[in-house]
Amino acid sequence: MKDETKLVVTGRDPEANFGIVNPPVYHASTILYPSLEALRASHAARAKGERVVSYGRIGTPTNWSLEDAVAAVEGGYRSQVFPSGLAACSQAMLAFVKAGDHVLMTDSVYGPSRIFCDKVLSRFGVEVTYYDPLVGSGLKELMRPNTAIVYVEAPGSQTFEMQDIPTLSEVAHKAGAIVMMDNTWASPLFFKPFEHGVDVSIQAGTKYIVGHSDVMLGTVTTTRECWPALQAGANVMGQTAGPDDVYLAQRGIRTLSVRLQQHMENAIAVAEWLKGRPEVHSVLHPALPDDPGHAIWKRDFLGASGLFSFRLKAVSEKAMAAFMDHLELFGMGYSWGGYESLIIFADPSSYRTATMWDNTNPLIRLHIGLEAVDDLIADLKSGFDRLNAVK
Ligand SMILES: *Cc1c(COP(=O)(O)O)cnc(C)c1O
C-alpha cells in the first residue's frame, strides 16, 4: 500500500462499529472486569506486551487508531501518543538514558528540547554535548563509551541545516548508541527515518498531523528493539493524551497527504519569490537548488513542508516591525503546521553553543499555509513597501 492509502485506511474499522467511518472516541479511566479470572488474564496479557484495554492511562482503541496510522506511514514498529510534542521529545530521551550517560545533541535542535537537556537531564547526571549539525562523519570524534543517544533533527529548527542522517546513524550504531530524531518538519510522509538508520522518531503531532492549530499532541515511533524501553518509560511517567485531542489528530492525519503537498508547493513558490527580493539576504529552504543542504534533501527526503526561514539584509528594528506588524494573512505567533500562514522572528545567536550564528541579517521564519500563493506574496510585498518607507 502507498502512503496516501495507508493514511486513509490504517486504524479504522467501520465494520466493528455500526459502519461508522471514523473510530469512536472512548473516554475512559476505570475499566470494569467481569471476573477475577478476566482481571488476571488482562494483567498477564499486558505483562507480555499485548494490547489490552486495562486502564485509561494505558491506552484505548482511540489512541491505537492514531498510533497505528502514524507507525504505518512513518515506517516504524509501533507508536505511542504523548500530550504534546515536547512531552514526546523529553520522555523519549528519558526512556533511553540513565545517570552517567552522555547524549550528543544537534546544535540546531528545537529550543525547548535544549532547555530540557540543560535544566533537567543535567540534574540527573546525564551529560549533553551539542554538536555542529553539519558534523557528518566527524561525529566519530565526539562519541564516548557512555554515549547513549545521538539526537538529530533535519532540517534544523529555525536555521534549516540538513543533517546527513545515514552517516550519523552509522557512526552512532558502530559506537553502540541509538539515534533519536525529531522528524516533525517532514511529517511521517516526507522523511522515512527508519530507512535511514533512525531508531526512535518523534513527531510534534501539534503541527501537521493535527493540522488545524487547535490541539497539542506528540507521538514517538520506534523500531521493534527500542519499543519495550519507550513504552515502559512512557507508562511509568504517566504519559497519555486526552481522547478528544487524539480523535482530532486521527481525523487530521487522514488528509495529511493533500495538505502537505499544497504546503510544499506554496512554500517553494513563496521562497523563490523571496529570493528575488532586494530586501532579502538569503532564503533557508532545503528544497531550493542552491541551498547548502539541497543535495542531502534530494537524496533522502520525499518532499518539503511549509516551514522555512529567510534573512533580511540588515535593517532597523523599526523597519522590521513595519514589515511584520501589519501583515494581513500572516499571523504572528509560535507553532506551525496548521492550515494558516504564520510569521515569527528568531535569534539563533542567543542560544547556539557548538556553532556560531551571525545575527547581522535578522532571521524570519515563515509557515506557509493553504491560502493562494498570489495573496501571500501580495501581503509580503506590502510588508516590504512599509519596510522601505521606514528605511
Ligand atoms: C513544535 C515543535 C515541537 C514541540 O511540539 P509541542 O506540541 O509544541 O510541544 C518539537 N519539535 C519541533 C521541531 C517543533 O517544531
mmCIF file of C-alpha atoms and ligand atoms in Angstrom:
data_model
loop_
_atom_site.group_PDB
_atom_site.id
_atom_site.type_symbol
_atom_site.label_atom_id
_atom_site.label_comp_id
_atom_site.label_asym_id
_atom_site.label_seq_id
_atom_site.Cartn_x
_atom_site.Cartn_y
_atom_site.Cartn_z
ATOM 1 C CA MET A 1 0.000 0.000 0.000
ATOM 2 C CA LYS A 2 1.164 3.533 -0.773
ATOM 3 C CA ASP A 3 1.299 6.179 1.957
ATOM 4 C CA GLU A 4 -1.793 8.057 0.775
ATOM 5 C CA THR A 5 -3.822 4.858 1.109
ATOM 6 C CA LYS A 6 -2.294 3.929 4.465
ATOM 7 C CA LEU A 7 -3.289 7.340 5.814
ATOM 8 C CA VAL A 8 -6.885 6.703 4.834
ATOM 9 C CA VAL A 9 -7.342 3.089 5.939
ATOM 10 C CA THR A 10 -4.965 2.392 8.843
ATOM 11 C CA GLY A 11 -6.541 2.378 12.297
ATOM 12 C CA ARG A 12 -10.127 2.400 11.033
ATOM 13 C CA ASP A 13 -12.593 -0.476 11.295
ATOM 14 C CA PRO A 14 -16.128 0.655 10.360
ATOM 15 C CA GLU A 15 -17.432 -2.920 10.350
ATOM 16 C CA ALA A 16 -16.692 -3.231 14.032
ATOM 17 C CA ASN A 17 -18.572 -0.029 14.683
ATOM 18 C CA PHE A 18 -22.027 0.053 13.040
ATOM 19 C CA GLY A 19 -20.455 1.113 9.728
ATOM 20 C CA ILE A 20 -19.444 4.486 11.157
ATOM 21 C CA VAL A 21 -16.464 5.765 9.185
ATOM 22 C CA ASN A 22 -14.398 7.268 11.995
ATOM 23 C CA PRO A 23 -13.403 5.282 15.078
ATOM 24 C CA PRO A 24 -15.347 6.199 18.204
ATOM 25 C CA VAL A 25 -13.877 8.331 20.977
ATOM 26 C CA TYR A 26 -13.520 6.267 24.128
ATOM 27 C CA HIS A 27 -13.472 8.316 27.319
ATOM 28 C CA ALA A 28 -12.046 6.062 29.986
ATOM 29 C CA SER A 29 -10.290 5.858 33.293
ATOM 30 C CA THR A 30 -11.754 2.777 35.037
ATOM 31 C CA ILE A 31 -12.160 -0.403 33.044
ATOM 32 C CA LEU A 32 -14.522 -2.934 34.647
ATOM 33 C CA TYR A 33 -13.699 -6.650 34.615
ATOM 34 C CA PRO A 34 -16.461 -9.252 34.717
ATOM 35 C CA SER A 35 -14.474 -11.634 36.942
ATOM 36 C CA LEU A 36 -11.271 -12.166 38.852
ATOM 37 C CA GLU A 37 -10.158 -14.515 36.107
ATOM 38 C CA ALA A 38 -10.630 -11.827 33.445
ATOM 39 C CA LEU A 39 -8.717 -9.328 35.557
ATOM 40 C CA ARG A 40 -5.819 -11.753 35.966
ATOM 41 C CA ALA A 41 -5.835 -12.531 32.228
ATOM 42 C CA SER A 42 -5.675 -8.825 31.423
ATOM 43 C CA HIS A 43 -2.662 -8.387 33.729
ATOM 44 C CA ALA A 44 -0.900 -11.337 32.129
ATOM 45 C CA ALA A 45 -1.536 -10.123 28.599
ATOM 46 C CA ARG A 46 -0.244 -6.675 29.438
ATOM 47 C CA ALA A 47 2.891 -8.126 31.015
ATOM 48 C CA LYS A 48 3.555 -9.851 27.680
ATOM 49 C CA GLY A 49 3.292 -6.522 25.884
ATOM 50 C CA GLU A 50 -0.086 -7.264 24.322
ATOM 51 C CA ARG A 51 -2.585 -4.503 23.714
ATOM 52 C CA VAL A 52 -5.405 -4.728 26.229
ATOM 53 C CA VAL A 53 -7.847 -2.137 27.477
ATOM 54 C CA SER A 54 -6.981 -2.319 31.162
ATOM 55 C CA TYR A 55 -6.893 1.256 32.415
ATOM 56 C CA GLY A 56 -7.492 4.606 30.732
ATOM 57 C CA ARG A 57 -3.903 5.788 31.021
ATOM 58 C CA ILE A 58 -2.539 2.652 29.385
ATOM 59 C CA GLY A 59 -4.397 3.389 26.156
ATOM 60 C CA THR A 60 -7.686 2.773 24.405
ATOM 61 C CA PRO A 61 -8.709 1.940 20.824
ATOM 62 C CA THR A 62 -8.934 5.716 20.283
ATOM 63 C CA ASN A 63 -5.189 6.017 20.886
ATOM 64 C CA TRP A 64 -4.394 2.882 18.879
ATOM 65 C CA SER A 65 -6.176 4.214 15.834
ATOM 66 C CA LEU A 66 -3.833 7.210 15.661
ATOM 67 C CA GLU A 67 -0.753 5.291 16.782
ATOM 68 C CA ASP A 68 -1.251 2.656 14.094
ATOM 69 C CA ALA A 69 -1.648 5.247 11.337
ATOM 70 C CA VAL A 70 1.495 7.118 12.418
ATOM 71 C CA ALA A 71 3.559 3.916 12.742
ATOM 72 C CA ALA A 72 2.376 2.653 9.352
ATOM 73 C CA VAL A 73 3.288 5.820 7.489
ATOM 74 C CA GLU A 74 6.458 6.721 9.386
ATOM 75 C CA GLY A 75 7.546 3.107 8.899
ATOM 76 C CA GLY A 76 8.302 2.065 12.482
ATOM 77 C CA TYR A 77 7.220 -0.864 14.625
ATOM 78 C CA ARG A 78 4.774 0.947 16.910
ATOM 79 C CA SER A 79 3.893 4.447 18.107
ATOM 80 C CA GLN A 80 2.856 5.942 21.400
ATOM 81 C CA VAL A 81 0.899 9.187 21.873
ATOM 82 C CA PHE A 82 2.062 11.934 24.232
ATOM 83 C CA PRO A 83 0.255 15.057 25.431
ATOM 84 C CA SER A 84 2.489 17.414 23.403
ATOM 85 C CA GLY A 85 5.397 17.334 21.018
ATOM 86 C CA LEU A 86 7.736 18.452 23.772
ATOM 87 C CA ALA A 87 6.494 15.681 26.077
ATOM 88 C CA ALA A 88 7.312 13.246 23.271
ATOM 89 C CA CYS A 89 10.853 14.686 22.987
ATOM 90 C CA SER A 90 11.591 14.738 26.707
ATOM 91 C CA GLN A 91 10.046 11.362 27.524
ATOM 92 C CA ALA A 92 11.744 9.683 24.598
ATOM 93 C CA MET A 93 15.104 10.897 25.872
ATOM 94 C CA LEU A 94 14.329 9.905 29.468
ATOM 95 C CA ALA A 95 13.376 6.402 28.378
ATOM 96 C CA PHE A 96 16.853 5.750 26.972
ATOM 97 C CA VAL A 97 19.294 7.335 29.446
ATOM 98 C CA LYS A 98 20.494 6.700 32.970
ATOM 99 C CA ALA A 99 22.836 8.571 35.316
ATOM 100 C CA GLY A 100 26.348 8.651 33.914
ATOM 101 C CA ASP A 101 25.223 8.536 30.286
ATOM 102 C CA HIS A 102 26.138 11.001 27.592
ATOM 103 C CA VAL A 103 23.902 12.491 24.886
ATOM 104 C CA LEU A 104 25.092 14.058 21.647
ATOM 105 C CA MET A 105 22.587 16.743 20.690
ATOM 106 C CA THR A 106 22.481 18.712 17.456
ATOM 107 C CA ASP A 107 23.070 22.440 17.975
ATOM 108 C CA SER A 108 20.097 23.095 15.675
ATOM 109 C CA VAL A 109 17.604 21.302 17.926
ATOM 110 C CA TYR A 110 14.149 22.651 18.754
ATOM 111 C CA GLY A 111 14.738 25.198 21.554
ATOM 112 C CA PRO A 112 12.674 23.706 24.391
ATOM 113 C CA SER A 113 14.339 20.291 23.868
ATOM 114 C CA ARG A 114 17.642 22.061 24.503
ATOM 115 C CA ILE A 115 16.262 23.560 27.706
ATOM 116 C CA PHE A 116 15.114 20.097 28.819
ATOM 117 C CA CYS A 117 18.669 18.808 28.351
ATOM 118 C CA ASP A 118 20.295 21.734 30.134
ATOM 119 C CA LYS A 119 17.865 22.046 33.022
ATOM 120 C CA VAL A 120 16.555 18.528 33.611
ATOM 121 C CA LEU A 121 18.858 15.853 32.182
ATOM 122 C CA SER A 122 21.807 17.620 33.775
ATOM 123 C CA ARG A 123 20.189 17.284 37.233
ATOM 124 C CA PHE A 124 20.135 13.516 36.805
ATOM 125 C CA GLY A 125 23.766 13.164 35.892
ATOM 126 C CA VAL A 126 23.291 12.888 32.143
ATOM 127 C CA GLU A 127 25.833 14.933 30.253
ATOM 128 C CA VAL A 128 24.843 16.589 26.985
ATOM 129 C CA THR A 129 27.282 17.744 24.314
ATOM 130 C CA TYR A 130 25.988 19.899 21.480
ATOM 131 C CA TYR A 131 27.469 19.225 18.066
ATOM 132 C CA ASP A 132 27.560 21.059 14.756
ATOM 133 C CA PRO A 133 24.561 19.814 12.736
ATOM 134 C CA LEU A 134 26.870 19.581 9.711
ATOM 135 C CA VAL A 135 29.478 17.437 11.511
ATOM 136 C CA GLY A 136 28.820 14.356 9.339
ATOM 137 C CA SER A 137 31.342 11.559 9.869
ATOM 138 C CA GLY A 138 33.253 13.892 12.215
ATOM 139 C CA LEU A 139 30.740 12.755 14.834
ATOM 140 C CA LYS A 140 33.149 9.850 15.409
ATOM 141 C CA GLU A 141 35.489 12.121 17.380
ATOM 142 C CA LEU A 142 32.664 13.158 19.705
ATOM 143 C CA MET A 143 31.396 9.683 20.555
ATOM 144 C CA ARG A 144 32.225 8.407 24.033
ATOM 145 C CA PRO A 145 31.918 4.927 25.511
ATOM 146 C CA ASN A 146 28.902 6.173 27.513
ATOM 147 C CA THR A 147 27.136 7.950 24.627
ATOM 148 C CA ALA A 148 23.589 6.566 24.754
ATOM 149 C CA ILE A 149 21.768 8.819 22.277
ATOM 150 C CA VAL A 150 22.722 10.707 19.154
ATOM 151 C CA TYR A 151 19.853 13.155 18.682
ATOM 152 C CA VAL A 152 19.207 14.572 15.226
ATOM 153 C CA GLU A 153 16.745 16.982 13.651
ATOM 154 C CA ALA A 154 16.626 17.765 9.943
ATOM 155 C CA PRO A 155 16.302 20.366 8.805
ATOM 156 C CA GLY A 156 17.286 22.264 11.954
ATOM 157 C CA SER A 157 14.711 24.290 13.882
ATOM 158 C CA GLN A 158 14.717 27.886 12.633
ATOM 159 C CA THR A 159 18.020 27.550 10.732
ATOM 160 C CA PHE A 160 17.223 24.646 8.381
ATOM 161 C CA GLU A 161 20.584 22.887 8.134
ATOM 162 C CA MET A 162 20.221 19.445 6.585
ATOM 163 C CA GLN A 163 21.849 16.631 8.521
ATOM 164 C CA ASP A 164 23.382 13.564 6.870
ATOM 165 C CA ILE A 165 21.302 11.088 8.848
ATOM 166 C CA PRO A 166 22.597 7.837 7.273
ATOM 167 C CA THR A 167 26.188 8.840 8.047
ATOM 168 C CA LEU A 168 25.393 9.973 11.590
ATOM 169 C CA SER A 169 23.442 6.742 12.191
ATOM 170 C CA GLU A 170 26.302 4.594 11.014
ATOM 171 C CA VAL A 171 28.738 6.319 13.365
ATOM 172 C CA ALA A 172 26.288 6.147 16.291
ATOM 173 C CA HIS A 173 25.469 2.485 15.828
ATOM 174 C CA LYS A 174 29.115 1.465 15.488
ATOM 175 C CA ALA A 175 29.722 3.024 18.887
ATOM 176 C CA GLY A 176 26.642 1.413 20.448
ATOM 177 C CA ALA A 177 24.359 4.469 20.673
ATOM 178 C CA ILE A 178 20.807 4.793 19.399
ATOM 179 C CA VAL A 179 19.700 7.524 17.003
ATOM 180 C CA MET A 180 16.720 9.630 18.034
ATOM 181 C CA MET A 181 15.191 12.067 15.574
ATOM 182 C CA ASP A 182 12.780 14.951 15.790
ATOM 183 C CA ASN A 183 11.044 14.327 12.438
ATOM 184 C CA THR A 184 8.372 16.987 12.794
ATOM 185 C CA TRP A 185 9.382 19.131 9.808
ATOM 186 C CA ALA A 186 8.989 16.383 7.223
ATOM 187 C CA SER A 187 5.981 14.786 8.956
ATOM 188 C CA PRO A 188 5.717 10.989 8.666
ATOM 189 C CA LEU A 189 5.246 11.458 4.899
ATOM 190 C CA PHE A 190 8.334 13.210 3.602
ATOM 191 C CA PHE A 191 11.127 11.503 5.533
ATOM 192 C CA LYS A 192 11.255 7.810 6.381
ATOM 193 C CA PRO A 193 13.520 7.777 9.436
ATOM 194 C CA PHE A 194 13.680 4.006 9.847
ATOM 195 C CA GLU A 195 15.023 3.559 6.312
ATOM 196 C CA HIS A 196 17.922 5.862 7.203
ATOM 197 C CA GLY A 197 19.106 4.342 10.458
ATOM 198 C CA VAL A 198 16.941 6.155 12.990
ATOM 199 C CA ASP A 199 15.786 4.068 15.985
ATOM 200 C CA VAL A 200 13.318 6.452 17.643
ATOM 201 C CA SER A 201 11.333 9.088 15.737
ATOM 202 C CA ILE A 202 9.412 11.943 17.300
ATOM 203 C CA GLN A 203 6.533 13.931 15.828
ATOM 204 C CA ALA A 204 5.083 17.082 17.313
ATOM 205 C CA GLY A 205 1.603 15.978 16.233
ATOM 206 C CA THR A 206 0.513 19.502 17.132
ATOM 207 C CA LYS A 207 1.893 20.536 13.746
ATOM 208 C CA TYR A 208 0.884 18.733 10.538
ATOM 209 C CA ILE A 209 -0.780 15.627 11.960
ATOM 210 C CA VAL A 210 -3.390 17.707 13.780
ATOM 211 C CA GLY A 211 -3.061 20.345 11.074
ATOM 212 C CA HIS A 212 -5.638 22.816 12.363
ATOM 213 C CA SER A 213 -3.842 24.751 15.148
ATOM 214 C CA ASP A 214 -6.197 23.553 17.848
ATOM 215 C CA VAL A 215 -4.603 20.583 19.656
ATOM 216 C CA MET A 216 -1.336 19.798 21.487
ATOM 217 C CA LEU A 217 -0.109 16.263 20.822
ATOM 218 C CA GLY A 218 3.035 14.225 20.276
ATOM 219 C CA THR A 219 3.962 10.771 19.030
ATOM 220 C CA VAL A 220 7.037 8.603 19.402
ATOM 221 C CA THR A 221 7.585 5.753 16.973
ATOM 222 C CA THR A 222 10.357 3.198 17.412
ATOM 223 C CA THR A 223 11.971 0.105 15.979
ATOM 224 C CA ARG A 224 10.926 -3.236 17.444
ATOM 225 C CA GLU A 225 14.141 -3.307 19.529
ATOM 226 C CA CYS A 226 13.530 0.090 21.107
ATOM 227 C CA TRP A 227 9.806 -0.347 21.726
ATOM 228 C CA PRO A 228 9.862 -2.009 25.194
ATOM 229 C CA ALA A 229 12.074 0.706 26.687
ATOM 230 C CA LEU A 230 9.982 3.517 25.230
ATOM 231 C CA GLN A 231 6.714 2.012 26.334
ATOM 232 C CA ALA A 232 7.871 1.148 29.830
ATOM 233 C CA GLY A 233 9.310 4.639 30.275
ATOM 234 C CA ALA A 234 6.198 6.381 28.978
ATOM 235 C CA ASN A 235 3.784 4.339 31.067
ATOM 236 C CA VAL A 236 5.527 4.809 34.346
ATOM 237 C CA MET A 237 5.898 8.548 33.753
ATOM 238 C CA GLY A 238 2.123 8.772 33.351
ATOM 239 C CA GLN A 239 2.232 9.893 29.746
ATOM 240 C CA THR A 240 -1.072 9.810 27.910
ATOM 241 C CA ALA A 241 -3.269 12.186 25.922
ATOM 242 C CA GLY A 242 -6.923 13.162 26.143
ATOM 243 C CA PRO A 243 -9.266 11.167 23.868
ATOM 244 C CA ASP A 244 -10.847 14.191 22.197
ATOM 245 C CA ASP A 245 -7.416 15.528 21.262
ATOM 246 C CA VAL A 246 -6.356 12.129 19.969
ATOM 247 C CA TYR A 247 -9.561 11.987 17.935
ATOM 248 C CA LEU A 248 -8.847 15.350 16.310
ATOM 249 C CA ALA A 249 -5.344 14.171 15.458
ATOM 250 C CA GLN A 250 -6.603 10.982 13.833
ATOM 251 C CA ARG A 251 -9.127 12.988 11.875
ATOM 252 C CA GLY A 252 -6.338 15.355 10.823
ATOM 253 C CA ILE A 253 -3.979 12.623 9.662
ATOM 254 C CA ARG A 254 -6.495 11.327 7.077
ATOM 255 C CA THR A 255 -5.914 14.440 4.936
ATOM 256 C CA LEU A 256 -2.176 14.817 5.618
ATOM 257 C CA SER A 257 -1.076 13.885 2.088
ATOM 258 C CA VAL A 258 -3.088 16.548 0.252
ATOM 259 C CA ARG A 259 -2.341 19.221 2.835
ATOM 260 C CA LEU A 260 1.399 18.560 2.792
ATOM 261 C CA GLN A 261 1.535 18.591 -0.997
ATOM 262 C CA GLN A 262 -0.066 22.043 -1.057
ATOM 263 C CA HIS A 263 2.057 23.371 1.840
ATOM 264 C CA MET A 264 5.133 22.235 -0.113
ATOM 265 C CA GLU A 265 4.107 23.855 -3.406
ATOM 266 C CA ASN A 266 3.020 27.113 -1.783
ATOM 267 C CA ALA A 267 6.157 27.375 0.350
ATOM 268 C CA ILE A 268 8.522 26.750 -2.557
ATOM 269 C CA ALA A 269 6.727 29.410 -4.613
ATOM 270 C CA VAL A 270 6.976 31.980 -1.794
ATOM 271 C CA ALA A 271 10.609 31.032 -1.088
ATOM 272 C CA GLU A 272 11.543 31.518 -4.740
ATOM 273 C CA TRP A 273 9.791 34.879 -4.836
ATOM 274 C CA LEU A 274 11.612 35.981 -1.675
ATOM 275 C CA LYS A 275 14.943 35.057 -3.244
ATOM 276 C CA GLY A 276 14.351 37.670 -5.922
ATOM 277 C CA ARG A 277 13.601 40.479 -3.477
ATOM 278 C CA PRO A 278 16.274 43.180 -2.914
ATOM 279 C CA GLU A 279 15.433 43.342 0.825
ATOM 280 C CA VAL A 280 16.292 39.658 1.314
ATOM 281 C CA HIS A 281 19.793 38.495 2.230
ATOM 282 C CA SER A 282 19.157 34.747 1.855
ATOM 283 C CA VAL A 283 16.446 32.102 1.954
ATOM 284 C CA LEU A 284 16.926 28.971 4.081
ATOM 285 C CA HIS A 285 14.918 26.235 2.383
ATOM 286 C CA PRO A 286 16.493 22.859 1.535
ATOM 287 C CA ALA A 287 14.243 22.298 -1.496
ATOM 288 C CA LEU A 288 15.779 25.289 -3.285
ATOM 289 C CA PRO A 289 18.504 24.027 -5.654
ATOM 290 C CA ASP A 290 21.240 26.361 -4.366
ATOM 291 C CA ASP A 291 20.566 25.707 -0.676
ATOM 292 C CA PRO A 292 23.651 24.171 1.022
ATOM 293 C CA GLY A 293 21.501 21.244 2.207
ATOM 294 C CA HIS A 294 19.808 20.608 -1.120
ATOM 295 C CA ALA A 295 21.825 17.545 -2.169
ATOM 296 C CA ILE A 296 21.085 15.723 1.083
ATOM 297 C CA TRP A 297 17.438 16.763 0.977
ATOM 298 C CA LYS A 298 17.126 15.447 -2.561
ATOM 299 C CA ARG A 299 18.855 12.185 -1.706
ATOM 300 C CA ASP A 300 16.956 11.360 1.499
ATOM 301 C CA PHE A 301 13.665 13.274 1.599
ATOM 302 C CA LEU A 302 10.455 12.752 -0.377
ATOM 303 C CA GLY A 303 9.181 16.313 -0.106
ATOM 304 C CA ALA A 304 9.310 19.570 1.823
ATOM 305 C CA SER A 305 6.790 21.029 4.224
ATOM 306 C CA GLY A 306 5.605 24.610 4.514
ATOM 307 C CA LEU A 307 8.158 25.846 7.059
ATOM 308 C CA PHE A 308 11.310 27.776 6.157
ATOM 309 C CA SER A 309 13.235 30.903 7.093
ATOM 310 C CA PHE A 310 14.747 33.860 5.327
ATOM 311 C CA ARG A 311 17.202 36.541 6.400
ATOM 312 C CA LEU A 312 16.662 40.212 5.784
ATOM 313 C CA LYS A 313 19.524 42.470 4.804
ATOM 314 C CA ALA A 314 20.436 44.367 7.965
ATOM 315 C CA VAL A 315 17.553 46.684 8.928
ATOM 316 C CA SER A 316 16.489 48.716 11.932
ATOM 317 C CA GLU A 317 14.110 47.232 14.494
ATOM 318 C CA LYS A 318 11.585 49.830 13.347
ATOM 319 C CA ALA A 319 11.787 48.737 9.725
ATOM 320 C CA MET A 320 11.441 45.096 10.725
ATOM 321 C CA ALA A 321 8.381 45.937 12.823
ATOM 322 C CA ALA A 322 6.900 47.853 9.876
ATOM 323 C CA PHE A 323 7.294 44.701 7.787
ATOM 324 C CA MET A 324 5.870 42.276 10.335
ATOM 325 C CA ASP A 325 3.253 44.274 12.232
ATOM 326 C CA HIS A 326 0.616 44.863 9.591
ATOM 327 C CA LEU A 327 0.578 41.680 7.549
ATOM 328 C CA GLU A 328 -2.981 40.586 6.891
ATOM 329 C CA LEU A 329 -2.581 36.894 6.124
ATOM 330 C CA PHE A 330 0.496 36.005 8.191
ATOM 331 C CA GLY A 331 -0.391 35.712 11.861
ATOM 332 C CA MET A 332 2.464 36.443 14.263
ATOM 333 C CA GLY A 333 2.791 33.514 16.616
ATOM 334 C CA TYR A 334 4.623 30.355 17.603
ATOM 335 C CA SER A 335 3.918 26.845 16.467
ATOM 336 C CA TRP A 336 3.057 25.952 12.869
ATOM 337 C CA GLY A 337 1.599 23.134 10.777
ATOM 338 C CA GLY A 338 -1.973 24.428 10.694
ATOM 339 C CA TYR A 339 -3.765 25.485 7.513
ATOM 340 C CA GLU A 340 -2.834 29.143 8.000
ATOM 341 C CA SER A 341 0.303 31.173 7.372
ATOM 342 C CA LEU A 342 2.471 32.415 10.238
ATOM 343 C CA ILE A 343 5.482 34.640 10.753
ATOM 344 C CA ILE A 344 7.917 34.878 13.649
ATOM 345 C CA PHE A 345 11.440 36.206 14.130
ATOM 346 C CA ALA A 346 14.250 34.239 15.742
ATOM 347 C CA ASP A 347 17.760 34.902 17.009
ATOM 348 C CA PRO A 348 19.789 31.672 16.943
ATOM 349 C CA SER A 349 22.874 33.564 18.183
ATOM 350 C CA SER A 350 21.144 33.794 21.570
ATOM 351 C CA TYR A 351 21.210 30.030 22.234
ATOM 352 C CA ARG A 352 23.731 28.291 19.987
ATOM 353 C CA THR A 353 26.748 26.847 21.768
ATOM 354 C CA ALA A 354 28.565 24.476 19.378
ATOM 355 C CA THR A 355 28.326 26.740 16.339
ATOM 356 C CA MET A 356 28.362 30.489 15.786
ATOM 357 C CA TRP A 357 25.359 32.255 14.291
ATOM 358 C CA ASP A 358 25.822 35.772 12.984
ATOM 359 C CA ASN A 359 22.627 37.715 13.582
ATOM 360 C CA THR A 360 23.521 40.773 11.476
ATOM 361 C CA ASN A 361 20.913 39.714 8.955
ATOM 362 C CA PRO A 362 17.762 39.133 11.017
ATOM 363 C CA LEU A 363 16.136 35.735 10.687
ATOM 364 C CA ILE A 364 12.421 35.465 9.992
ATOM 365 C CA ARG A 365 10.624 32.138 9.960
ATOM 366 C CA LEU A 366 7.537 31.626 7.835
ATOM 367 C CA HIS A 367 4.937 28.913 7.873
ATOM 368 C CA ILE A 368 3.188 28.884 4.531
ATOM 369 C CA GLY A 369 -0.425 27.839 4.806
ATOM 370 C CA LEU A 370 -3.066 26.844 2.297
ATOM 371 C CA GLU A 371 -4.018 30.353 1.148
ATOM 372 C CA ALA A 372 -3.484 31.269 -2.520
ATOM 373 C CA VAL A 373 0.202 31.971 -3.207
ATOM 374 C CA ASP A 374 -0.608 35.232 -5.023
ATOM 375 C CA ASP A 375 -2.384 36.578 -1.945
ATOM 376 C CA LEU A 376 0.510 35.600 0.328
ATOM 377 C CA ILE A 377 3.035 37.244 -1.972
ATOM 378 C CA ALA A 378 0.931 40.421 -2.187
ATOM 379 C CA ASP A 379 0.809 40.522 1.614
ATOM 380 C CA LEU A 380 4.598 40.155 1.918
ATOM 381 C CA LYS A 381 5.119 42.717 -0.830
ATOM 382 C CA SER A 382 3.058 45.291 1.073
ATOM 383 C CA GLY A 383 5.257 44.477 4.084
ATOM 384 C CA PHE A 384 8.403 45.252 2.088
ATOM 385 C CA ASP A 385 6.813 48.513 0.920
ATOM 386 C CA ARG A 386 6.271 49.503 4.555
ATOM 387 C CA LEU A 387 9.816 48.417 5.447
ATOM 388 C CA ASN A 388 11.280 50.536 2.645
ATOM 389 C CA ALA A 389 9.170 53.535 3.678
ATOM 390 C CA VAL A 390 10.759 53.404 7.151
ATOM 391 C CA LYS A 391 14.275 52.788 5.834
HETATM 392 C C1 LIG B 1 6.665 22.477 17.936
HETATM 393 C C2 LIG B 1 7.791 21.541 17.939
HETATM 394 C C3 LIG B 1 7.986 20.653 18.996
HETATM 395 C C4 LIG B 1 7.128 20.665 20.233
HETATM 396 O O1 LIG B 1 5.785 20.404 19.995
HETATM 397 P P1 LIG B 1 4.654 20.962 21.002
HETATM 398 O O2 LIG B 1 3.473 20.150 20.617
HETATM 399 O O3 LIG B 1 4.532 22.416 20.719
HETATM 400 O O4 LIG B 1 5.103 20.668 22.397
HETATM 401 C C5 LIG B 1 9.034 19.765 18.911
HETATM 402 N N1 LIG B 1 9.856 19.758 17.848
HETATM 403 C C6 LIG B 1 9.705 20.604 16.821
HETATM 404 C C7 LIG B 1 10.654 20.541 15.680
HETATM 405 C C8 LIG B 1 8.678 21.531 16.825
HETATM 406 O O5 LIG B 1 8.559 22.397 15.829
#
